[in-house]
Amino acid sequence: MRSFLDLVEVSSSEIAEILTLSRRGGKVFSKGDSVALVFEKPSLRTRNSCEVAVKRLGGHPVYIQNSEVGIDTRESAEDIARTLSNYHRVIAARVFRHNVLERMVSSTEGIGAKLPIINLLSDKSHPCQAIADLLTISDVMSLGNSYRGVKIAYVGDSNNVTFSLAIAALKVGAEISIASPEEYSFDQASRVYLSSLGEVSFTSSPEVAVTGASVVYSDTWISMGDEDEAEIRRSIFAPTYQIDADLMAKANSGAIFMHCLPAHRGEEVTAEVFEANAKTIFAQAGNRLDAFQGVLRYCLA
Ligand code: CP
Ligand code: NVA
């Protein structure tokens, strides 16, 4: 039984194990087993892929919105997790503050409840997305298990998706270059940590990042929780950080564009680049289903 909060705590061999388990058949739940899916923020892909994954593995998903449970307003995260631990085999949660997930782990451990807590996106990381991203890169580029020699360029806000993507990529041996404006780039501690994992570079230049890249990746400039900064963020990102056909032409020939979605055409990516890569992007969304099955198998092993 293992929790899955952040890829920081997941070794390279465990990531390889999750990728393998993502594509394995068979059920893991017994009749009557259920999984709590707690959402403090909206979701299309995560909610749907997780519900379907739990059903495919023989369990029963229970979708819980924050308007019902009120994390740290109606009731503390600790009391919510310890209550849910009585009913469910797993708690998976999408939260604003990553620390809420850590508090769920320590509070359930504190009463001897043995159930994994899974991160479905926090302000710090989005590890289930990164597993789907690796599956997609391998599928589209026919890589099998070896990501060596693949360079990924991430262009935009250095956020939760970027952090998990970078850790996942580096731990499987890929290279990543991250282009962000100074104000929205990783802090020194994160840079030092990522640099310790492999070949990573940080730049403010999208052109530098995409040079030699076979994968170009972007995410929204305005993550959930950043809405108050929307205008200032747009004014900083828009002049330089939109992925358009000219930027894609500076990447390797045949480079693919990936996006975790939701996408904002005319902001982080042009409609032209998005539609030219729609097959890959929606396969990536589809791989969230495989990825969550792999994560559940890994957590319950
Ligand atoms: N990529 C992703 O997590 O999408 P949702 O926010 O729709 O779940
Ligand atoms: N960085 C985005 C990802 C959405 C799936 C956010 O946190 O809103």
XYZ file of N, CA, C and O in Angstrom, residues 70-258:
756
model
N -16.397 20.817 2.031
C -15.793 22.042 2.569
C -14.466 21.791 3.267
O -14.368 21.905 4.498
N -13.425 21.492 2.474
C -12.118 21.190 3.070
C -11.605 22.392 3.862
O -11.420 23.479 3.308
N -11.409 22.207 5.142
C -10.908 23.231 6.072
C -11.853 24.419 6.252
O -11.461 25.441 6.804
N -13.084 24.298 5.781
C -14.090 25.319 6.094
C -15.224 24.643 6.872
O -15.471 24.956 8.031
N -15.871 23.655 6.252
C -16.899 22.905 6.988
C -16.263 21.956 7.986
O -16.762 21.741 9.088
N -15.119 21.364 7.551
C -14.463 20.326 8.349
C -12.993 20.294 7.960
O -12.646 20.578 6.813
N -12.119 19.906 8.879
C -10.693 19.887 8.545
C -10.384 18.767 7.558
O -11.093 17.746 7.501
N -9.287 18.952 6.806
C -8.839 17.908 5.876
C -8.587 16.603 6.628
O -8.874 15.510 6.119
N -8.070 16.722 7.850
C -7.783 15.521 8.654
C -9.069 14.751 8.967
O -9.121 13.518 8.835
N -10.113 15.492 9.385
C -11.357 14.805 9.770
C -12.061 14.233 8.543
O -12.673 13.163 8.620
N -11.962 14.923 7.413
C -12.559 14.391 6.175
C -11.862 13.087 5.794
O -12.509 12.068 5.527
N -10.517 13.099 5.776
C -9.768 11.902 5.350
C -10.010 10.739 6.309
O -10.208 9.593 5.884
N -9.992 11.034 7.617
C -10.180 9.940 8.574
C -11.594 9.375 8.504
O -11.803 8.179 8.689
N -12.569 10.213 8.193
C -13.939 9.707 8.014
C -14.009 8.834 6.767
O -14.491 7.696 6.809
N -13.495 9.359 5.652
C -13.562 8.605 4.382
C -12.804 7.283 4.468
O -13.148 6.319 3.780
N -11.782 7.238 5.329
C -10.976 6.003 5.431
C -11.810 4.822 5.931
O -11.433 3.673 5.749
N -12.945 5.099 6.547
C -13.823 4.013 7.002
C -14.591 3.355 5.864
O -15.055 2.222 5.994
N -14.790 4.096 4.790
C -15.676 3.608 3.730
C -14.938 3.143 2.480
O -15.492 2.375 1.698
N -13.747 3.686 2.259
C -13.100 3.528 0.950
C -11.749 2.821 1.046
O -11.062 2.920 2.060
N -11.346 2.199 -0.058
C -10.010 1.577 -0.149
C -8.944 2.603 -0.495
O -7.756 2.409 -0.245
N -9.358 3.718 -1.150
C -8.428 4.740 -1.639
C -9.122 6.104 -1.508
O -10.337 6.199 -1.723
N -8.342 7.147 -1.178
C -8.841 8.519 -1.315
C -7.983 9.199 -2.378
O -6.752 9.214 -2.273
N -8.623 9.724 -3.415
C -7.914 10.498 -4.435
C -8.500 11.907 -4.391
O -9.728 12.063 -4.316
N -7.626 12.921 -4.386
C -8.139 14.277 -4.180
C -7.426 15.302 -5.046
O -6.211 15.245 -5.240
N -8.200 16.258 -5.541
C -7.694 17.443 -6.259
C -7.867 18.615 -5.306
O -8.996 18.913 -4.899
N -6.758 19.258 -4.965
C -6.799 20.292 -3.920
C -6.049 21.544 -4.357
O -5.199 21.494 -5.247
N -6.321 22.639 -3.690
C -5.544 23.856 -3.941
C -4.156 23.733 -3.317
O -3.158 23.928 -3.984
N -4.110 23.387 -2.029
C -2.823 23.374 -1.314
C -2.306 21.950 -1.183
O -2.979 21.091 -0.594
N -1.099 21.716 -1.701
C -0.507 20.374 -1.664
C -0.466 19.820 -0.239
O -0.662 18.622 -0.017
N -0.217 20.711 0.714
C -0.120 20.315 2.116
C -1.390 19.613 2.636
O -1.325 18.789 3.556
N -2.530 19.899 2.014
C -3.772 19.220 2.414
C -3.638 17.709 2.197
O -4.081 16.899 3.019
N -2.988 17.326 1.106
C -2.793 15.897 0.822
C -1.868 15.267 1.864
O -2.104 14.150 2.329
N -0.808 15.998 2.211
C 0.135 15.482 3.220
C -0.570 15.330 4.568
O -0.343 14.354 5.290
N -1.444 16.270 4.890
C -2.194 16.164 6.147
C -3.159 14.986 6.106
O -3.387 14.328 7.129
N -3.709 14.695 4.941
C -4.594 13.521 4.827
C -3.807 12.244 5.080
O -4.273 11.334 5.766
N -2.581 12.187 4.542
C -1.745 10.994 4.755
C -1.425 10.844 6.236
O -1.641 9.780 6.836
N -0.925 11.923 6.873
C -0.493 11.742 8.267
C -1.677 11.492 9.198
O -1.569 10.716 10.140
N -2.825 12.101 8.902
C -3.964 11.888 9.813
C -4.527 10.467 9.689
O -4.888 9.861 10.703
N -4.567 9.926 8.494
C -5.086 8.550 8.356
C -4.081 7.559 8.935
O -4.468 6.610 9.614
N -2.789 7.827 8.711
C -1.773 6.949 9.322
C -1.888 7.005 10.846
O -1.710 5.993 11.528
N -2.200 8.191 11.355
C -2.289 8.387 12.808
C -3.353 7.534 13.476
O -3.242 7.223 14.661
N -4.400 7.171 12.751
C -5.422 6.285 13.352
C -5.269 4.856 12.827
O -6.168 4.026 12.988
N -4.127 4.577 12.173
C -3.854 3.202 11.723
C -4.641 2.789 10.490
O -4.728 1.598 10.177
N -5.217 3.767 9.780
C -5.967 3.431 8.559
C -4.969 3.188 7.428
O -4.091 4.011 7.201
N -5.113 2.052 6.772
C -4.154 1.719 5.708
C -4.824 1.934 4.362
O -5.392 1.014 3.789
N -4.778 3.173 3.881
C -5.313 3.405 2.541
C -4.468 4.458 1.835
O -3.983 5.390 2.468
N -4.233 4.256 0.530
C -3.428 5.228 -0.205
C -4.187 6.533 -0.417
O -5.406 6.531 -0.603
N -3.433 7.642 -0.415
C -3.964 8.942 -0.816
C -3.297 9.274 -2.159
O -2.069 9.171 -2.289
N -4.090 9.656 -3.135
C -3.572 9.938 -4.482
C -3.836 11.397 -4.839
O -4.944 11.903 -4.636
N -2.827 12.045 -5.376
C -2.926 13.443 -5.796
C -3.533 13.534 -7.206
O -2.933 13.058 -8.177
N -4.669 14.181 -7.305
C -5.307 14.403 -8.621
C -5.075 15.825 -9.111
O -5.854 16.322 -9.909
N -4.045 16.480 -8.629
C -3.600 17.844 -8.950
C -3.646 18.689 -7.676
O -4.665 18.746 -6.990
N -2.515 19.294 -7.421
C -2.403 20.280 -6.339
C -1.687 21.494 -6.918
O -1.284 21.480 -8.078
N -1.485 22.521 -6.088
C -0.738 23.683 -6.588
C 0.702 23.306 -6.945
O 1.325 23.955 -7.783
N 1.217 22.229 -6.356
C 2.611 21.841 -6.576
C 2.791 20.865 -7.736
O 3.758 20.969 -8.498
N 1.898 19.904 -7.865
C 2.160 18.840 -8.847
C 0.898 18.193 -9.398
O -0.181 18.315 -8.820
N 1.088 17.508 -10.506
C -0.001 16.791 -11.186
C 0.576 15.458 -11.688
O 0.726 15.238 -12.883
N 0.884 14.557 -10.755
C 1.644 13.361 -11.131
C 0.898 12.389 -12.045
O 1.530 11.729 -12.882
N -0.438 12.279 -11.907
C -1.179 11.357 -12.794
C -1.095 11.845 -14.244
O -1.008 11.043 -15.177
N -1.101 13.175 -14.416
C -0.953 13.742 -15.761
C 0.396 13.357 -16.356
O 0.501 12.989 -17.535
N 1.446 13.425 -15.543
C 2.798 13.138 -16.054
C 2.932 11.681 -16.492
O 3.634 11.388 -17.464
N 2.241 10.774 -15.797
C 2.280 9.364 -16.229
C 1.622 9.242 -17.602
O 2.157 8.588 -18.512
N 0.473 9.899 -17.781
C -0.202 9.884 -19.091
C 0.676 10.517 -20.160
O 0.701 10.069 -21.314
N 1.421 11.554 -19.788
C 2.305 12.224 -20.754
C 3.400 11.273 -21.229
O 3.703 11.199 -22.422
N 3.988 10.541 -20.291
C 5.045 9.591 -20.693
C 4.470 8.489 -21.579
O 5.095 8.096 -22.574
N 3.288 7.989 -21.230
C 2.660 6.945 -22.067
C 2.464 7.474 -23.485
O 2.726 6.779 -24.471
N 2.019 8.721 -23.578
C 1.723 9.307 -24.889
C 2.991 9.494 -25.715
O 3.017 9.182 -26.915
N 4.046 9.992 -25.080
C 5.308 10.199 -25.812
C 5.812 8.857 -26.337
O 6.225 8.725 -27.492
N 5.732 7.824 -25.490
C 6.187 6.502 -25.925
C 5.328 5.973 -27.071
O 5.850 5.451 -28.059
N 4.013 6.123 -26.943
C 3.102 5.628 -27.995
C 3.360 6.334 -29.323
O 3.533 5.685 -30.356
N 3.366 7.665 -29.276
C 3.424 8.444 -30.523
C 4.785 8.297 -31.188
O 4.885 8.242 -32.415
N 5.836 8.199 -30.377
C 7.185 8.119 -30.950
C 7.695 6.685 -31.021
O 8.864 6.459 -31.367
N 6.828 5.715 -30.680
C 7.200 4.278 -30.707
C 8.500 4.033 -29.944
O 9.440 3.415 -30.469
N 8.535 4.487 -28.698
C 9.782 4.413 -27.926
C 9.924 3.134 -27.116
O 11.017 2.824 -26.650
N 8.803 2.438 -26.860
C 8.888 1.326 -25.898
C 9.197 1.892 -24.526
O 8.611 2.884 -24.107
N 10.199 1.286 -23.842
C 10.502 1.723 -22.466
C 11.647 2.711 -22.392
O 12.041 3.094 -21.293
N 12.226 3.088 -23.515
C 13.435 3.919 -23.452
C 13.179 5.339 -23.960
O 12.843 5.551 -25.126
N 13.361 6.286 -23.060
C 13.136 7.695 -23.410
C 14.456 8.430 -23.645
O 14.461 9.637 -23.842
N 15.568 7.705 -23.587
C 16.882 8.356 -23.756
C 16.977 8.978 -25.144
O 16.514 8.406 -26.118
N 17.557 10.170 -25.203
C 17.729 10.848 -26.482
C 16.548 11.711 -26.870
O 16.617 12.446 -27.856
N 15.451 11.632 -26.095
C 14.278 12.465 -26.393
C 14.404 13.781 -25.632
O 14.631 13.781 -24.418
N 14.276 14.880 -26.342
C 14.261 16.187 -25.675
C 12.850 16.761 -25.710
O 12.223 16.830 -26.773
N 12.375 17.162 -24.527
C 11.062 17.804 -24.382
C 11.311 19.294 -24.130
O 12.181 19.646 -23.329
N 10.559 20.138 -24.808
C 10.618 21.576 -24.515
C 9.286 21.970 -23.897
O 8.225 21.746 -24.502
N 9.327 22.514 -22.701
C 8.114 23.056 -22.074
C 8.179 24.573 -22.166
O 9.182 25.179 -21.750
N 7.124 25.177 -22.696
C 7.114 26.634 -22.900
C 5.898 27.227 -22.179
O 4.767 26.823 -22.456
N 6.135 28.139 -21.252
C 5.019 28.806 -20.576
C 5.259 28.954 -19.095
O 6.390 29.157 -18.648
N 4.171 28.837 -18.330
C 4.223 29.003 -16.873
C 4.855 27.757 -16.241
O 4.426 26.633 -16.510
N 5.868 27.946 -15.414
C 6.447 26.804 -14.678
C 5.511 26.483 -13.517
O 5.563 27.111 -12.458
N 4.647 25.502 -13.735
C 3.566 25.242 -12.777
C 3.555 23.793 -12.316
O 4.539 23.058 -12.479
N 2.426 23.378 -11.755
C 2.250 22.011 -11.246
C 2.471 20.956 -12.342
O 3.142 19.932 -12.110
N 1.917 21.202 -13.519
C 2.071 20.256 -14.640
C 3.543 20.181 -15.051
O 4.087 19.092 -15.278
N 4.187 21.330 -15.138
C 5.605 21.378 -15.525
C 6.474 20.611 -14.533
O 7.379 19.868 -14.928
N 6.210 20.822 -13.243
C 7.038 20.186 -12.214
C 6.945 18.664 -12.323
O 7.967 17.970 -12.341
N 5.735 18.131 -12.443
C 5.592 16.667 -12.538
C 6.135 16.140 -13.862
O 6.785 15.086 -13.893
N 5.873 16.864 -14.952
C 6.404 16.446 -16.259
C 7.927 16.387 -16.219
O 8.539 15.427 -16.709
N 8.538 17.409 -15.632
C 10.003 17.462 -15.591
C 10.567 16.308 -14.772
O 11.513 15.638 -15.198
N 9.977 16.052 -13.615
C 10.486 14.947 -12.781
C 10.329 13.622 -13.530
O 11.259 12.814 -13.599
N 9.136 13.408 -14.095
C 8.872 12.150 -14.806
C 9.850 11.975 -15.961
O 10.465 10.910 -16.126
N 10.014 13.029 -16.751
C 10.893 12.946 -17.927
C 12.324 12.649 -17.505
O 12.985 11.763 -18.061
N 12.800 13.378 -16.516
C 14.199 13.210 -16.091
C 14.416 11.836 -15.474
O 15.444 11.196 -15.708
N 13.437 11.356 -14.707
C 13.617 10.053 -14.055
C 13.595 8.889 -15.047
O 14.108 7.825 -14.741
N 12.988 9.086 -16.227
C 13.051 8.015 -17.232
C 14.165 8.256 -18.253
O 14.290 7.522 -19.229
N 14.968 9.292 -18.040
C 16.152 9.471 -18.887
C 15.998 10.423 -20.046
O 16.908 10.544 -20.873
N 14.848 11.112 -20.140
C 14.685 12.113 -21.207
C 15.338 13.427 -20.766
O 15.702 13.601 -19.601
N 15.468 14.328 -21.731
C 16.000 15.669 -21.441
C 14.824 16.642 -21.473
O 13.888 16.451 -22.254
N 14.878 17.695 -20.663
C 13.818 18.703 -20.731
C 14.405 20.100 -20.629
O 15.353 20.326 -19.861
N 13.890 20.997 -21.452
C 14.275 22.399 -21.380
C 13.006 23.200 -21.102
O 11.979 22.991 -21.764
N 13.065 24.075 -20.114
C 11.876 24.798 -19.663
C 12.056 26.288 -19.928
O 12.975 26.916 -19.395
N 11.168 26.829 -20.765
C 11.231 28.266 -21.091
C 10.071 28.986 -20.422
O 8.901 28.755 -20.756
N 10.396 29.846 -19.481
C 9.382 30.640 -18.764
C 9.913 32.039 -18.557
O 11.127 32.232 -18.429
N 9.001 33.015 -18.444
C 9.465 34.350 -18.051
C 9.999 34.279 -16.620
O 9.543 33.450 -15.827
N 10.953 35.143 -16.329
C 11.616 35.120 -15.018
C 10.609 35.053 -13.857
O 10.760 34.267 -12.914
N 9.539 35.861 -13.949
C 8.560 35.945 -12.846
C 7.817 34.633 -12.619
O 7.260 34.397 -11.555
N 7.734 33.793 -13.659
C 6.946 32.559 -13.553
C 7.804 31.334 -13.862
O 7.351 30.379 -14.474
N 9.065 31.414 -13.420
C 9.957 30.253 -13.572
C 10.165 29.607 -12.200
O 9.785 30.180 -11.173
N 10.746 28.434 -12.177
C 10.925 27.716 -10.912
C 11.915 28.435 -10.004
O 12.889 29.043 -10.473
N 11.697 28.313 -8.700
C 12.625 28.909 -7.736
C 13.922 28.094 -7.704
O 14.015 27.017 -8.307
N 14.895 28.645 -7.015
C 16.228 28.043 -7.015
C 16.202 26.613 -6.473
O 16.860 25.722 -7.012
N 15.436 26.388 -5.418
C 15.398 25.041 -4.807
C 14.861 24.021 -5.812
O 15.412 22.912 -5.939
N 13.821 24.376 -6.547
C 13.264 23.446 -7.542
C 14.263 23.208 -8.673
O 14.409 22.085 -9.166
N 14.965 24.264 -9.071
C 15.971 24.113 -10.142
C 17.095 23.180 -9.704
O 17.535 22.322 -10.477
N 17.534 23.359 -8.478
C 18.619 22.504 -7.965
C 18.127 21.059 -7.909
O 18.816 20.124 -8.333
N 16.903 20.884 -7.408
C 16.360 19.518 -7.314
C 16.253 18.879 -8.706
O 16.734 17.766 -8.933
N 15.638 19.583 -9.653
C 15.460 19.008 -10.996
C 16.815 18.749 -11.652
O 17.009 17.715 -12.311
N 17.773 19.648 -11.433
C 19.104 19.463 -12.025
C 19.780 18.206 -11.485
O 20.594 17.590 -12.180
N 19.419 17.831 -10.258
C 20.035 16.627 -9.664
C 19.516 15.347 -10.330
O 20.089 14.276 -10.161
N 18.417 15.461 -11.089
C 17.798 14.261 -11.668
C 18.298 13.932 -13.065
O 18.118 12.811 -13.537
N 18.879 14.926 -13.759
C 19.303 14.647 -15.129
C 19.482 15.911 -15.931
O 19.765 16.984 -15.384
N 19.266 15.752 -17.231
C 19.585 16.832 -18.163
C 18.417 17.802 -18.293
O 17.460 17.560 -19.047
N 18.476 18.891 -17.525
C 17.413 19.902 -17.557
C 18.053 21.260 -17.744
O 19.152 21.507 -17.239
N 17.389 22.128 -18.496
C 17.888 23.502 -18.607
C 16.722 24.461 -18.451
O 15.562 24.117 -18.727
N 17.043 25.656 -17.975
C 16.042 26.696 -17.715
C 16.428 27.916 -18.531
O 17.585 28.335 -18.520
N 15.468 28.460 -19.243
C 15.741 29.601 -20.107
C 14.507 30.499 -20.134
O 13.406 30.062 -19.760
N 14.699 31.738 -20.584
C 13.519 32.582 -20.819
C 13.165 32.576 -22.306
O 12.211 33.227 -22.722
N 13.931 31.840 -23.115
C 13.744 31.863 -24.565
C 13.060 30.596 -25.094
O 13.664 29.512 -25.084
N 11.828 30.706 -25.602
C 11.197 29.536 -26.206
C 12.035 28.956 -27.352
O 12.099 27.732 -27.519
N 12.694 29.822 -28.136
C 13.505 29.341 -29.268
C 14.638 28.456 -28.771
O 14.919 27.399 -29.350
N 15.298 28.873 -27.708
C 16.384 28.058 -27.139
C 15.818 26.721 -26.667
O 16.385 25.656 -26.927
N 14.672 26.758 -25.975
C 14.105 25.521 -25.427
C 13.739 24.523 -26.521
O 13.981 23.324 -26.388
N 13.145 24.993 -27.621
C 12.641 24.047 -28.632
C 13.737 23.524 -29.561
O 13.532 22.529 -30.265
N 14.901 24.155 -29.543
C 15.982 23.684 -30.423
C 16.378 22.252 -30.042
O 16.710 21.977 -28.896
N 16.263 21.351 -30.999
C 16.612 19.943 -30.754
C 15.513 19.146 -30.083
O 15.700 17.961 -29.763
N 14.337 19.763 -29.866
C 13.254 19.058 -29.163
C 12.363 18.278 -30.131
O 12.054 18.749 -31.228
N 11.940 17.090 -29.693
C 10.981 16.296 -30.471
C 9.577 16.437 -29.916
O 8.608 16.006 -30.538
N 9.492 16.980 -28.684
C 8.198 17.192 -28.041
C 8.159 18.633 -27.543
O 9.074 19.072 -26.850
N 7.117 19.368 -27.918
C 6.914 20.724 -27.402
C 5.617 20.680 -26.589
O 4.609 20.142 -27.058
N 5.676 21.201 -25.371
C 4.558 21.033 -24.427
C 4.182 22.389 -23.861
O 5.049 23.202 -23.558
N 2.884 22.613 -23.719
C 2.463 23.826 -23.020
C 1.237 23.565 -22.163
O 0.556 22.543 -22.312
N 0.975 24.485 -21.261
C -0.199 24.448 -20.388
C -0.705 25.894 -20.277
O -0.033 26.840 -20.730
N -1.844 26.048 -19.665
C -2.423 27.385 -19.496
C -1.455 28.345 -18.803
O -0.627 27.923 -17.990
N -1.589 29.618 -19.095
C -0.819 30.648 -18.382
C -1.485 30.974 -17.042
O -0.874 31.599 -16.184
N -2.773 30.573 -16.919
C -3.546 30.964 -15.729
C -4.170 29.705 -15.126
O -5.249 29.264 -15.518
N -3.457 29.117 -14.196
C -3.943 27.895 -13.562
C -5.105 28.194 -12.626
O -5.296 29.345 -12.206
N -5.835 27.134 -12.262
C -6.928 27.286 -11.300
C -6.350 27.828 -9.992
O -5.400 27.251 -9.446
N -6.881 28.945 -9.551
C -6.338 29.607 -8.353
C -5.563 30.866 -8.701
O -5.311 31.703 -7.846
N -5.173 31.002 -9.982
C -4.399 32.185 -10.421
C -5.283 33.239 -11.085
O -4.765 34.204 -11.669
N -6.587 33.063 -11.044
C -7.493 33.921 -11.830
C -7.329 35.409 -11.509
O -7.468 36.249 -12.397
N -7.005 35.724 -10.258
C -6.843 37.141 -9.887
C -5.693 37.801 -10.634
O -5.650 39.025 -10.758
N -4.738 36.980 -11.098
C -3.563 37.516 -11.797
C -3.708 37.416 -13.309
O -2.723 37.589 -14.040
N -4.910 37.100 -13.802
C -5.072 36.773 -15.223
C -4.515 37.862 -16.139
O -3.756 37.572 -17.074
N -4.865 39.101 -15.869
C -4.465 40.163 -16.806
C -2.959 40.385 -16.814
O -2.340 40.488 -17.881
N -2.365 40.433 -15.646
C -0.916 40.640 -15.582
C -0.184 39.453 -16.220
O 0.779 39.611 -16.965
N -0.692 38.249 -15.974
C -0.065 37.071 -16.582
C -0.160 37.141 -18.114
O 0.827 36.908 -18.807
N -1.346 37.449 -18.625
C -1.492 37.542 -20.092
C -0.516 38.566 -20.659
O 0.107 38.342 -21.695
N -0.357 39.698 -19.973
C 0.502 40.754 -20.523
C 1.962 40.311 -20.529
O 2.734 40.721 -21.396
N 2.343 39.442 -19.604
C 3.741 38.982 -19.556
C 3.980 37.828 -20.542
O 4.988 37.785 -21.242
N 3.038 36.899 -20.623
C 3.250 35.714 -21.475
C 3.005 35.993 -22.961
O 3.734 35.475 -23.818
N 1.967 36.782 -23.268
C 1.501 36.873 -24.656
C 2.573 37.297 -25.663
O 2.650 36.715 -26.756
N 3.436 38.260 -25.352
C 4.384 38.686 -26.389
C 5.395 37.609 -26.792
O 5.936 37.667 -27.895
N 5.663 36.632 -25.943
C 6.797 35.723 -26.192
C 6.466 34.229 -26.112
O 7.151 33.419 -26.727
N 5.443 33.843 -25.361
C 5.325 32.434 -24.978
C 4.184 31.683 -25.652
O 3.777 30.624 -25.196
N 3.655 32.218 -26.756
C 2.643 31.468 -27.490
C 3.335 30.485 -28.439
O 4.273 30.852 -29.150
N 2.844 29.251 -28.464
C 3.409 28.276 -29.398
C 2.658 28.386 -30.719
O 1.454 28.129 -30.797
N 3.404 28.818 -31.741
C 2.816 28.960 -33.071
C 3.637 28.137 -34.066
O 4.623 27.484 -33.690
N 3.210 28.177 -35.326
C 3.870 27.341 -36.342
C 5.341 27.719 -36.504
O 6.185 26.846 -36.738
N 5.663 29.009 -36.357
C 7.068 29.431 -36.490
C 7.922 28.808 -35.402
O 9.046 28.361 -35.654
N 7.403 28.779 -34.184
C 8.178 28.177 -33.089
C 8.304 26.662 -33.298
O 9.390 26.090 -33.121
N 7.207 26.017 -33.708
C 7.266 24.563 -33.965
C 8.299 24.245 -35.048
O 8.974 23.220 -34.999
N 8.442 25.155 -36.027
C 9.401 24.927 -37.121
C 10.848 24.970 -36.620
O 11.750 24.455 -37.284
N 11.066 25.560 -35.457
C 12.429 25.622 -34.895
C 12.756 24.368 -34.074
O 13.900 24.163 -33.675
N 11.730 23.537 -33.794
C 11.967 22.253 -33.108
C 12.407 21.233 -34.154
O 12.531 21.549 -35.341
N 12.661 19.994 -33.716
C 13.049 18.951 -34.670
C 11.956 18.744 -35.710
O 10.763 18.924 -35.414
N 12.364 18.310 -36.870
C 11.388 17.988 -37.904
C 10.462 16.876 -37.390
O 10.934 15.892 -36.804
N 9.166 17.048 -37.559
C 8.201 16.056 -37.076
C 7.902 16.154 -35.585
O 7.236 15.269 -35.027
N 8.373 17.206 -34.934
C 8.118 17.365 -33.493
C 6.618 17.410 -33.219
O 5.848 17.955 -34.020
N 6.223 16.832 -32.091
C 4.807 16.838 -31.712
C 4.558 17.930 -30.667
O 5.459 18.290 -29.909
N 3.328 18.422 -30.653
C 2.907 19.374 -29.628
C 1.954 18.659 -28.675
O 1.041 17.944 -29.108
N 2.193 18.820 -27.372
C 1.328 18.195 -26.362
C 0.749 19.263 -25.430
O 1.354 20.311 -25.204
